[in-house]
């Protein structure tokens, strides 16, 4: 709901939330302006996921996703079928740290890790990250060809590597 409300406040004309069926009433109550599409939490239907992703000009994924096998499968499906960059946060980052094969699907995306997530993604200690957030995040951005907006105190706004092809 947080990402949907933020998108609406930023002027998005249409916001769709893809969420487990159990969350339908909560999301409709918190963000009545959003279109809500639902899937079965235990076994996400590929057709439902694919249709929602195909309609999306932007994707935010991670918060509240969980780290189950079903969550992994959902994340993989979204990352493989997205047609534009995504913002990847929270549990999606935890899933990537547990399943490094997912890295190949996040090139050009934006990740927003806090210090502990950065540690899990890089293998660096939280203490090292706090001492050298610039160097560690820049190295990760360069190695993985993505953008990082770290959620770490005293960090710069973002790190990006490569050409900006968005305009």
PDB file of C-alpha atoms in Angstrom:
ATOM      1  CA  UNK A   1       0.000   0.000   0.000  1.00  0.00           C
ATOM      2  CA  UNK A   2       2.907   2.350   0.799  1.00  0.00           C
ATOM      3  CA  UNK A   3       4.347   2.205  -2.747  1.00  0.00           C
ATOM      4  CA  UNK A   4       0.898   2.601  -4.306  1.00  0.00           C
ATOM      5  CA  UNK A   5       0.100   5.644  -2.195  1.00  0.00           C
ATOM      6  CA  UNK A   6       3.484   7.152  -3.019  1.00  0.00           C
ATOM      7  CA  UNK A   7       2.973   6.592  -6.746  1.00  0.00           C
ATOM      8  CA  UNK A   8      -0.415   8.299  -6.603  1.00  0.00           C
ATOM      9  CA  UNK A   9       1.025  11.242  -4.668  1.00  0.00           C
ATOM     10  CA  UNK A  10       3.753  11.584  -7.311  1.00  0.00           C
ATOM     11  CA  UNK A  11       1.120  11.918 -10.023  1.00  0.00           C
ATOM     12  CA  UNK A  12       0.812   8.432 -11.487  1.00  0.00           C
ATOM     13  CA  UNK A  13      -2.410   8.349 -13.431  1.00  0.00           C
ATOM     14  CA  UNK A  14      -3.046   4.663 -12.887  1.00  0.00           C
ATOM     15  CA  UNK A  15      -1.709   2.472 -10.105  1.00  0.00           C
ATOM     16  CA  UNK A  16      -2.235  -1.268  -9.926  1.00  0.00           C
ATOM     17  CA  UNK A  17      -1.364  -3.363  -6.886  1.00  0.00           C
ATOM     18  CA  UNK A  18      -0.737  -7.070  -7.411  1.00  0.00           C
ATOM     19  CA  UNK A  19      -1.218  -8.777  -4.059  1.00  0.00           C
ATOM     20  CA  UNK A  20      -2.308 -12.068  -2.506  1.00  0.00           C
ATOM     21  CA  UNK A  21      -6.084 -12.490  -2.370  1.00  0.00           C
ATOM     22  CA  UNK A  22      -5.956 -12.232   1.442  1.00  0.00           C
ATOM     23  CA  UNK A  23      -4.834  -8.591   1.171  1.00  0.00           C
ATOM     24  CA  UNK A  24      -7.606  -7.418  -1.157  1.00  0.00           C
ATOM     25  CA  UNK A  25      -9.819  -5.703   1.420  1.00  0.00           C
ATOM     26  CA  UNK A  26      -6.878  -4.095   3.221  1.00  0.00           C
ATOM     27  CA  UNK A  27      -5.409  -2.653   0.013  1.00  0.00           C
ATOM     28  CA  UNK A  28      -8.803  -1.435  -1.233  1.00  0.00           C
ATOM     29  CA  UNK A  29      -9.350   0.306   2.103  1.00  0.00           C
ATOM     30  CA  UNK A  30      -5.879   1.902   2.279  1.00  0.00           C
ATOM     31  CA  UNK A  31      -5.631   2.857  -1.398  1.00  0.00           C
ATOM     32  CA  UNK A  32      -9.147   3.040  -2.871  1.00  0.00           C
ATOM     33  CA  UNK A  33      -7.842   4.817  -5.987  1.00  0.00           C
ATOM     34  CA  UNK A  34      -5.685   1.846  -6.993  1.00  0.00           C
ATOM     35  CA  UNK A  35      -6.719  -1.075  -9.148  1.00  0.00           C
ATOM     36  CA  UNK A  36      -6.107  -4.271  -7.200  1.00  0.00           C
ATOM     37  CA  UNK A  37      -5.291  -7.569  -8.898  1.00  0.00           C
ATOM     38  CA  UNK A  38      -5.011 -10.669  -6.761  1.00  0.00           C
ATOM     39  CA  UNK A  39      -3.322 -14.043  -6.911  1.00  0.00           C
ATOM     40  CA  UNK A  40      -3.254 -17.187  -4.802  1.00  0.00           C
ATOM     41  CA  UNK A  41      -0.435 -16.768  -2.250  1.00  0.00           C
ATOM     42  CA  UNK A  42       0.496 -20.450  -2.128  1.00  0.00           C
ATOM     43  CA  UNK A  43       0.508 -20.888  -5.894  1.00  0.00           C
ATOM     44  CA  UNK A  44       0.658 -17.632  -7.885  1.00  0.00           C
ATOM     45  CA  UNK A  45      -1.003 -18.058 -11.284  1.00  0.00           C
ATOM     46  CA  UNK A  46       1.459 -17.244 -14.063  1.00  0.00           C
ATOM     47  CA  UNK A  47      -1.241 -15.733 -16.297  1.00  0.00           C
ATOM     48  CA  UNK A  48      -2.311 -13.268 -13.588  1.00  0.00           C
ATOM     49  CA  UNK A  49       1.296 -12.258 -12.934  1.00  0.00           C
ATOM     50  CA  UNK A  50       2.121 -11.937 -16.622  1.00  0.00           C
ATOM     51  CA  UNK A  51      -0.923  -9.754 -17.359  1.00  0.00           C
ATOM     52  CA  UNK A  52      -0.174  -7.377 -14.483  1.00  0.00           C
ATOM     53  CA  UNK A  53       3.499  -7.105 -15.438  1.00  0.00           C
ATOM     54  CA  UNK A  54       2.631  -6.534 -19.111  1.00  0.00           C
ATOM     55  CA  UNK A  55       0.419  -3.577 -18.141  1.00  0.00           C
ATOM     56  CA  UNK A  56       3.095  -1.978 -15.941  1.00  0.00           C
ATOM     57  CA  UNK A  57       5.244   0.964 -16.994  1.00  0.00           C
ATOM     58  CA  UNK A  58       7.064   0.708 -13.660  1.00  0.00           C
ATOM     59  CA  UNK A  59       7.333  -1.997 -11.029  1.00  0.00           C
ATOM     60  CA  UNK A  60       8.101  -1.860  -7.313  1.00  0.00           C
ATOM     61  CA  UNK A  61       8.584  -5.250  -5.676  1.00  0.00           C
ATOM     62  CA  UNK A  62       9.776  -6.552  -2.357  1.00  0.00           C
ATOM     63  CA  UNK A  63       8.084  -5.094   0.674  1.00  0.00           C
ATOM     64  CA  UNK A  64       5.890  -7.756   2.267  1.00  0.00           C
ATOM     65  CA  UNK A  65       6.775 -10.314  -0.398  1.00  0.00           C
ATOM     66  CA  UNK A  66       8.162 -12.882   2.033  1.00  0.00           C
ATOM     67  CA  UNK A  67      10.969 -15.344   1.391  1.00  0.00           C
ATOM     68  CA  UNK A  68       9.077 -18.583   0.729  1.00  0.00           C
ATOM     69  CA  UNK A  69       9.422 -20.717  -2.394  1.00  0.00           C
ATOM     70  CA  UNK A  70       6.194 -19.187  -3.722  1.00  0.00           C
ATOM     71  CA  UNK A  71       7.693 -15.709  -3.138  1.00  0.00           C
ATOM     72  CA  UNK A  72      10.857 -16.728  -4.989  1.00  0.00           C
ATOM     73  CA  UNK A  73       8.823 -18.075  -7.906  1.00  0.00           C
ATOM     74  CA  UNK A  74       6.741 -14.889  -8.032  1.00  0.00           C
ATOM     75  CA  UNK A  75       9.840 -12.681  -7.983  1.00  0.00           C
ATOM     76  CA  UNK A  76      11.479 -14.747 -10.714  1.00  0.00           C
ATOM     77  CA  UNK A  77       8.345 -14.535 -12.872  1.00  0.00           C
ATOM     78  CA  UNK A  78       8.107 -10.743 -12.445  1.00  0.00           C
ATOM     79  CA  UNK A  79      11.812 -10.157 -13.109  1.00  0.00           C
ATOM     80  CA  UNK A  80      11.836 -12.381 -16.197  1.00  0.00           C
ATOM     81  CA  UNK A  81       8.736 -10.825 -17.742  1.00  0.00           C
ATOM     82  CA  UNK A  82       9.200  -7.122 -16.878  1.00  0.00           C
ATOM     83  CA  UNK A  83       9.713  -4.796 -19.830  1.00  0.00           C
ATOM     84  CA  UNK A  84      11.078  -1.802 -17.942  1.00  0.00           C
ATOM     85  CA  UNK A  85      13.288  -1.139 -14.946  1.00  0.00           C
ATOM     86  CA  UNK A  86      12.017  -2.090 -11.522  1.00  0.00           C
ATOM     87  CA  UNK A  87      12.620  -0.829  -8.007  1.00  0.00           C
ATOM     88  CA  UNK A  88      13.626  -3.812  -5.892  1.00  0.00           C
ATOM     89  CA  UNK A  89      13.474  -3.624  -2.110  1.00  0.00           C
ATOM     90  CA  UNK A  90      13.176  -5.587   1.134  1.00  0.00           C
ATOM     91  CA  UNK A  91      12.235  -9.263   0.760  1.00  0.00           C
ATOM     92  CA  UNK A  92      13.021  -9.240  -2.960  1.00  0.00           C
ATOM     93  CA  UNK A  93      16.606  -8.290  -2.044  1.00  0.00           C
ATOM     94  CA  UNK A  94      16.669 -11.036   0.583  1.00  0.00           C
ATOM     95  CA  UNK A  95      15.538 -13.542  -2.047  1.00  0.00           C
ATOM     96  CA  UNK A  96      18.258 -12.352  -4.439  1.00  0.00           C
ATOM     97  CA  UNK A  97      20.890 -12.753  -1.725  1.00  0.00           C
ATOM     98  CA  UNK A  98      19.671 -16.341  -1.148  1.00  0.00           C
ATOM     99  CA  UNK A  99      19.412 -17.156  -4.852  1.00  0.00           C
ATOM    100  CA  UNK A 100      22.256 -15.443  -6.753  1.00  0.00           C
ATOM    101  CA  UNK A 101      20.946 -16.732 -10.093  1.00  0.00           C
ATOM    102  CA  UNK A 102      18.318 -13.960  -9.850  1.00  0.00           C
ATOM    103  CA  UNK A 103      21.029 -11.293 -10.336  1.00  0.00           C
ATOM    104  CA  UNK A 104      20.936 -11.764 -14.117  1.00  0.00           C
ATOM    105  CA  UNK A 105      17.400 -10.354 -14.189  1.00  0.00           C
ATOM    106  CA  UNK A 106      18.098  -7.096 -12.332  1.00  0.00           C
ATOM    107  CA  UNK A 107      20.458  -5.340 -14.758  1.00  0.00           C
ATOM    108  CA  UNK A 108      19.404  -1.729 -15.119  1.00  0.00           C
ATOM    109  CA  UNK A 109      17.069  -1.926 -12.134  1.00  0.00           C
ATOM    110  CA  UNK A 110      17.172   0.109  -8.924  1.00  0.00           C
ATOM    111  CA  UNK A 111      17.804  -1.568  -5.584  1.00  0.00           C
ATOM    112  CA  UNK A 112      17.240   0.140  -2.240  1.00  0.00           C
ATOM    113  CA  UNK A 113      19.102  -1.882   0.410  1.00  0.00           C
ATOM    114  CA  UNK A 114      19.700  -0.938   4.014  1.00  0.00           C
ATOM    115  CA  UNK A 115      23.022  -1.904   5.621  1.00  0.00           C
ATOM    116  CA  UNK A 116      22.027  -5.474   6.553  1.00  0.00           C
ATOM    117  CA  UNK A 117      20.592  -6.143   3.077  1.00  0.00           C
ATOM    118  CA  UNK A 118      23.736  -4.696   1.515  1.00  0.00           C
ATOM    119  CA  UNK A 119      25.738  -7.065   3.707  1.00  0.00           C
ATOM    120  CA  UNK A 120      23.735 -10.069   2.532  1.00  0.00           C
ATOM    121  CA  UNK A 121      24.066  -8.979  -1.111  1.00  0.00           C
ATOM    122  CA  UNK A 122      27.817  -8.304  -1.000  1.00  0.00           C
ATOM    123  CA  UNK A 123      29.234 -10.417   1.803  1.00  0.00           C
ATOM    124  CA  UNK A 124      30.713  -7.304   3.442  1.00  0.00           C
ATOM    125  CA  UNK A 125      30.068  -6.773   7.132  1.00  0.00           C
ATOM    126  CA  UNK A 126      27.606  -4.137   8.270  1.00  0.00           C
ATOM    127  CA  UNK A 127      30.498  -2.352   9.984  1.00  0.00           C
ATOM    128  CA  UNK A 128      32.496  -2.271   6.723  1.00  0.00           C
ATOM    129  CA  UNK A 129      29.445  -0.971   4.867  1.00  0.00           C
ATOM    130  CA  UNK A 130      28.924   1.819   7.378  1.00  0.00           C
ATOM    131  CA  UNK A 131      32.615   2.766   7.034  1.00  0.00           C
ATOM    132  CA  UNK A 132      32.677   2.630   3.221  1.00  0.00           C
ATOM    133  CA  UNK A 133      29.114   2.754   1.922  1.00  0.00           C
ATOM    134  CA  UNK A 134      30.282   4.743  -1.111  1.00  0.00           C
ATOM    135  CA  UNK A 135      32.920   2.251  -2.199  1.00  0.00           C
ATOM    136  CA  UNK A 136      30.911  -0.888  -1.501  1.00  0.00           C
ATOM    137  CA  UNK A 137      27.724   0.361  -3.173  1.00  0.00           C
ATOM    138  CA  UNK A 138      29.610   1.732  -6.174  1.00  0.00           C
ATOM    139  CA  UNK A 139      31.394  -1.603  -6.628  1.00  0.00           C
ATOM    140  CA  UNK A 140      28.088  -3.510  -6.400  1.00  0.00           C
ATOM    141  CA  UNK A 141      26.420  -1.137  -8.882  1.00  0.00           C
ATOM    142  CA  UNK A 142      29.296  -1.566 -11.302  1.00  0.00           C
ATOM    143  CA  UNK A 143      29.509  -5.356 -10.976  1.00  0.00           C
ATOM    144  CA  UNK A 144      25.759  -5.920 -11.300  1.00  0.00           C
ATOM    145  CA  UNK A 145      25.039  -3.115 -13.805  1.00  0.00           C
ATOM    146  CA  UNK A 146      22.306  -1.547 -11.726  1.00  0.00           C
ATOM    147  CA  UNK A 147      21.489   1.533  -9.690  1.00  0.00           C
ATOM    148  CA  UNK A 148      21.542   1.685  -5.919  1.00  0.00           C
ATOM    149  CA  UNK A 149      19.681   4.103  -3.683  1.00  0.00           C
ATOM    150  CA  UNK A 150      20.990   2.895  -0.329  1.00  0.00           C
ATOM    151  CA  UNK A 151      18.864   3.271   2.787  1.00  0.00           C
ATOM    152  CA  UNK A 152      21.932   3.851   4.909  1.00  0.00           C
ATOM    153  CA  UNK A 153      22.509   6.905   7.083  1.00  0.00           C
ATOM    154  CA  UNK A 154      25.067   9.338   5.670  1.00  0.00           C
ATOM    155  CA  UNK A 155      25.049   7.718   2.246  1.00  0.00           C
ATOM    156  CA  UNK A 156      24.842   9.685  -0.994  1.00  0.00           C
ATOM    157  CA  UNK A 157      21.518   9.738  -2.790  1.00  0.00           C
ATOM    158  CA  UNK A 158      22.382   7.024  -5.287  1.00  0.00           C
ATOM    159  CA  UNK A 159      24.965   5.171  -7.309  1.00  0.00           C
ATOM    160  CA  UNK A 160      24.529   4.460 -10.991  1.00  0.00           C
ATOM    161  CA  UNK A 161      26.770   2.842 -13.509  1.00  0.00           C
ATOM    162  CA  UNK A 162      26.376   3.083 -17.259  1.00  0.00           C
ATOM    163  CA  UNK A 163      24.545   5.371 -19.619  1.00  0.00           C
ATOM    164  CA  UNK A 164      21.163   6.825 -18.770  1.00  0.00           C
ATOM    165  CA  UNK A 165      19.008   5.641 -21.656  1.00  0.00           C
ATOM    166  CA  UNK A 166      15.763   6.952 -20.226  1.00  0.00           C
ATOM    167  CA  UNK A 167      16.127  10.508 -21.474  1.00  0.00           C
TER     168      UNK A 167
END
